[in-house]
Amino acid sequence: MDIRYVGGPTAVLEIGGLRLLTDPTFDPPGDYPIGDRALTKTAGPAFEVAEPVDAVLLSHDQHPDNLDRAGRAFLASVPVVLSTGSAAARLGPPVRALPNWTDTSLERPDGGTLRVTGVPAQHGPDGSEHLVGEVTGFVLDGEGLPTVYVSGDNASLDVVRAIAGRVGPVDVAVLFAGGARTPLVGDAYLTLTSDDVAEAASVLGARQVVPLHFEHWAHFTQGRDTLLKALAGLGERAHVLEPGEAVTLL
């Protein structure tokens, strides 16, 4: 498995001969409205995703730091986009709902399949879904392939524990971090903190850990420095990538 970091929550994952993209965010820096407020983007993508993408793993569509205007336009070029039921209803094809603990199979070039399972994500404190909206995570696996967990915008370690209890140890944990905060939920976090990422890696028994969603937006309260400190004990198992950097994990 290879992963190349685009910026923010966006990365290209290559697994089983397939190319997958997480939460497309390709807009330039600036203020992006959401309701009566705005989120501020501080840096654009490290590179243009020019190669064909087999599928997009879209944790949710309702926030511009996970799907921006250019990202929405990009979806039209993708055969399948897997996301929440809410996103499928708002965006239409090629977006398909993948409810929690259901799965779909993507055909691999070698004749095998990559299974993608929808898993829970909680984008804030308990009881905040009516404010933040529906979010999902994903687990990828298949014969001869590593098991990969992509958290999406999840702030709950209890959710991570529930997923670990269902899927067992994972080979790769792609964890959305940044300790995001907005006035919408007061002082509570909307995504994992750096310390939470380290704890989640332990809970999951992850052989490799790749944080995303920790820079390039002003409402992220923690970033590269806090991640490097929190994950120092993982040594070469942790990969805090620079924008545009790629790594072969397994």
XYZ file of C-alpha atoms in Angstrom:
250
model
C 0.000 0.000 0.000
C 1.192 3.508 -0.885
C -0.189 6.814 0.318
C 0.585 10.296 -0.999
C -0.467 13.338 1.012
C -2.188 16.136 -0.922
C -3.051 18.396 2.021
C -5.665 18.751 4.771
C -7.817 15.573 4.752
C -6.883 14.679 1.178
C -4.578 11.816 0.205
C -4.191 9.311 -2.603
C -4.209 5.687 -1.409
C -2.987 2.968 -3.756
C -3.951 -0.514 -2.657
C -4.533 -3.716 -4.598
C -3.900 -1.950 -7.885
C -6.654 0.616 -7.176
C -6.265 4.344 -6.621
C -8.529 5.836 -3.944
C -8.853 9.450 -2.822
C -9.929 10.689 0.597
C -12.035 13.852 1.105
C -11.182 15.982 -1.986
C -10.108 19.532 -1.102
C -8.440 21.332 -4.003
C -9.441 24.993 -3.557
C -6.857 27.762 -3.001
C -6.442 29.519 0.362
C -9.269 31.811 1.461
C -12.465 32.040 3.480
C -15.139 29.451 2.727
C -18.684 30.079 3.979
C -20.594 27.519 5.959
C -23.961 28.805 7.116
C -23.532 32.196 8.770
C -19.803 31.709 9.370
C -16.722 30.738 7.381
C -13.747 28.407 7.622
C -10.360 29.785 6.613
C -8.057 27.729 4.429
C -4.384 28.658 4.785
C -2.733 26.586 2.024
C -3.757 24.943 -1.222
C -3.102 21.366 -2.363
C 0.500 20.235 -2.794
C -0.201 18.829 -6.258
C -2.983 18.289 -8.771
C -4.449 14.795 -8.821
C -4.188 14.180 -12.553
C -4.236 10.376 -12.645
C -7.600 8.575 -12.849
C -9.121 7.708 -9.480
C -11.074 4.483 -9.032
C -13.106 5.651 -6.031
C -13.431 8.485 -3.524
C -13.845 7.822 0.181
C -15.860 10.865 1.274
C -16.348 11.084 5.027
C -18.976 13.823 4.595
C -19.944 16.601 2.224
C -21.351 19.332 4.471
C -18.095 21.044 5.513
C -15.741 22.823 3.086
C -12.617 21.505 4.824
C -13.642 18.000 3.713
C -15.272 18.709 0.359
C -14.705 22.094 -1.251
C -15.880 23.552 -4.548
C -13.085 22.088 -6.656
C -13.509 18.802 -4.814
C -17.189 18.695 -5.728
C -16.344 19.275 -9.382
C -13.764 16.467 -9.184
C -16.401 13.948 -8.095
C -17.957 13.994 -11.568
C -14.825 12.307 -12.952
C -14.890 9.386 -10.493
C -16.745 6.091 -11.121
C -17.922 5.745 -7.536
C -17.963 7.935 -4.437
C -18.713 6.191 -1.142
C -20.127 8.347 1.647
C -23.055 8.921 4.012
C -26.716 8.606 3.153
C -27.041 12.369 3.643
C -24.274 13.051 1.126
C -25.799 10.677 -1.413
C -29.157 12.433 -1.097
C -27.646 15.909 -1.461
C -25.105 15.209 -4.191
C -26.642 12.399 -6.229
C -24.662 10.036 -8.498
C -21.897 8.978 -8.472
C -22.194 9.313 -4.681
C -23.440 6.117 -3.031
C -24.416 5.623 0.587
C -22.403 3.073 2.543
C -24.223 2.674 5.877
C -22.318 1.613 8.970
C -21.222 -2.036 8.907
C -22.322 -2.600 5.327
C -19.780 -3.170 2.582
C -19.242 -2.989 -1.134
C -16.579 -4.517 -3.360
C -14.350 -2.756 -5.882
C -12.902 -4.869 -8.679
C -9.105 -5.072 -8.665
C -7.005 -5.287 -11.832
C -5.686 -8.704 -10.736
C -9.190 -10.158 -10.668
C -9.642 -9.913 -6.900
C -11.730 -7.410 -4.982
C -11.159 -4.687 -2.418
C -13.867 -4.680 0.217
C -14.869 -1.263 1.598
C -16.912 -1.272 4.799
C -18.620 1.798 6.231
C -17.886 2.323 9.929
C -19.093 4.853 12.511
C -17.590 8.301 13.010
C -18.606 10.922 15.561
C -17.720 14.446 14.446
C -17.796 16.068 17.883
C -18.902 15.406 21.457
C -21.751 13.069 22.366
C -25.105 14.385 21.177
C -23.724 16.789 18.568
C -24.733 15.008 15.347
C -27.758 17.298 14.857
C -25.291 20.213 14.761
C -22.404 18.746 12.769
C -24.243 16.292 10.524
C -23.668 12.703 9.492
C -20.088 11.450 9.014
C -18.619 8.063 8.163
C -15.314 6.210 8.260
C -14.110 3.245 6.226
C -12.300 -0.067 6.592
C -10.533 -1.534 3.550
C -9.506 -5.166 3.227
C -9.235 -8.032 0.777
C -7.386 -11.252 0.082
C -3.663 -10.593 0.219
C -4.187 -6.957 1.208
C -3.579 -5.051 4.437
C -6.523 -4.012 6.591
C -6.790 -0.219 6.499
C -8.937 2.018 8.717
C -9.726 5.535 7.451
C -11.327 7.406 10.333
C -12.916 10.410 8.634
C -13.727 13.293 10.964
C -14.116 11.345 14.192
C -13.522 12.791 17.664
C -14.473 9.762 19.763
C -12.061 7.168 21.099
C -15.092 5.112 22.135
C -15.964 4.867 18.436
C -12.397 3.738 17.718
C -12.695 1.087 20.427
C -15.962 -0.179 18.931
C -14.366 -0.454 15.488
C -11.309 -2.222 16.888
C -13.636 -4.674 18.600
C -15.331 -5.499 15.292
C -12.371 -5.614 12.881
C -9.480 -6.533 15.174
C -5.946 -5.183 14.735
C -5.424 -3.090 11.613
C -2.334 -2.864 9.476
C -2.704 0.830 8.621
C -4.611 3.516 10.534
C -5.282 6.712 8.559
C -6.471 9.033 11.327
C -7.991 12.487 10.850
C -6.424 14.679 13.501
C -5.963 18.415 14.125
C -8.107 18.835 17.243
C -10.526 20.903 15.142
C -12.661 23.435 17.002
C -15.374 25.888 16.006
C -17.968 27.818 18.053
C -20.582 25.306 16.896
C -19.771 22.944 19.785
C -18.013 25.332 22.178
C -14.676 24.129 23.498
C -15.189 20.522 22.434
C -13.066 18.957 19.733
C -14.524 18.000 16.361
C -11.675 15.609 15.462
C -8.992 13.640 17.271
C -6.265 15.511 19.112
C -2.639 14.467 18.650
C -2.703 12.511 21.919
C -5.936 10.861 20.780
C -4.194 9.739 17.578
C -1.533 7.987 19.651
C -4.196 6.363 21.825
C -6.235 5.322 18.774
C -3.157 3.715 17.242
C -2.711 1.663 20.412
C -6.380 0.672 20.581
C -6.303 -0.432 16.943
C -3.015 -2.307 17.287
C -1.961 -0.442 14.144
C 1.275 -1.499 12.464
C 1.479 1.826 10.597
C -0.148 5.199 11.340
C -0.689 8.085 8.930
C -2.384 11.238 10.268
C -4.356 13.495 7.926
C -6.496 16.601 8.532
C -3.958 18.371 10.787
C -2.953 21.457 8.800
C -4.025 23.995 6.159
C -7.184 25.164 7.983
C -7.277 27.821 10.697
C -9.741 25.947 12.944
C -7.293 23.081 13.438
C -5.845 23.745 16.902
C -3.063 21.129 16.755
C -0.680 20.238 13.971
C 2.578 18.727 12.856
C 4.577 19.612 15.979
C 2.071 18.145 18.416
C 1.689 15.018 16.285
C 5.428 14.428 16.099
C 5.631 14.726 19.874
C 2.613 12.510 20.563
C 3.698 9.819 18.098
C 7.404 9.809 18.959
C 7.037 6.531 20.823
C 5.822 4.786 17.672
C 9.132 5.339 15.905
C 9.064 4.258 12.252
C 5.454 3.107 12.545
C 4.265 6.738 12.412
C 4.329 8.795 9.203
C 3.571 12.522 9.583
C 3.938 13.326 5.903
C 4.929 16.617 4.316
C 2.571 17.968 1.617
C 3.267 16.073 -1.596
C 5.232 13.342 0.189
C 4.493 9.678 -0.504
C 5.304 6.588 1.523
C 5.106 2.853 0.884
C 3.623 1.356 4.011
C 3.443 -2.396 3.453
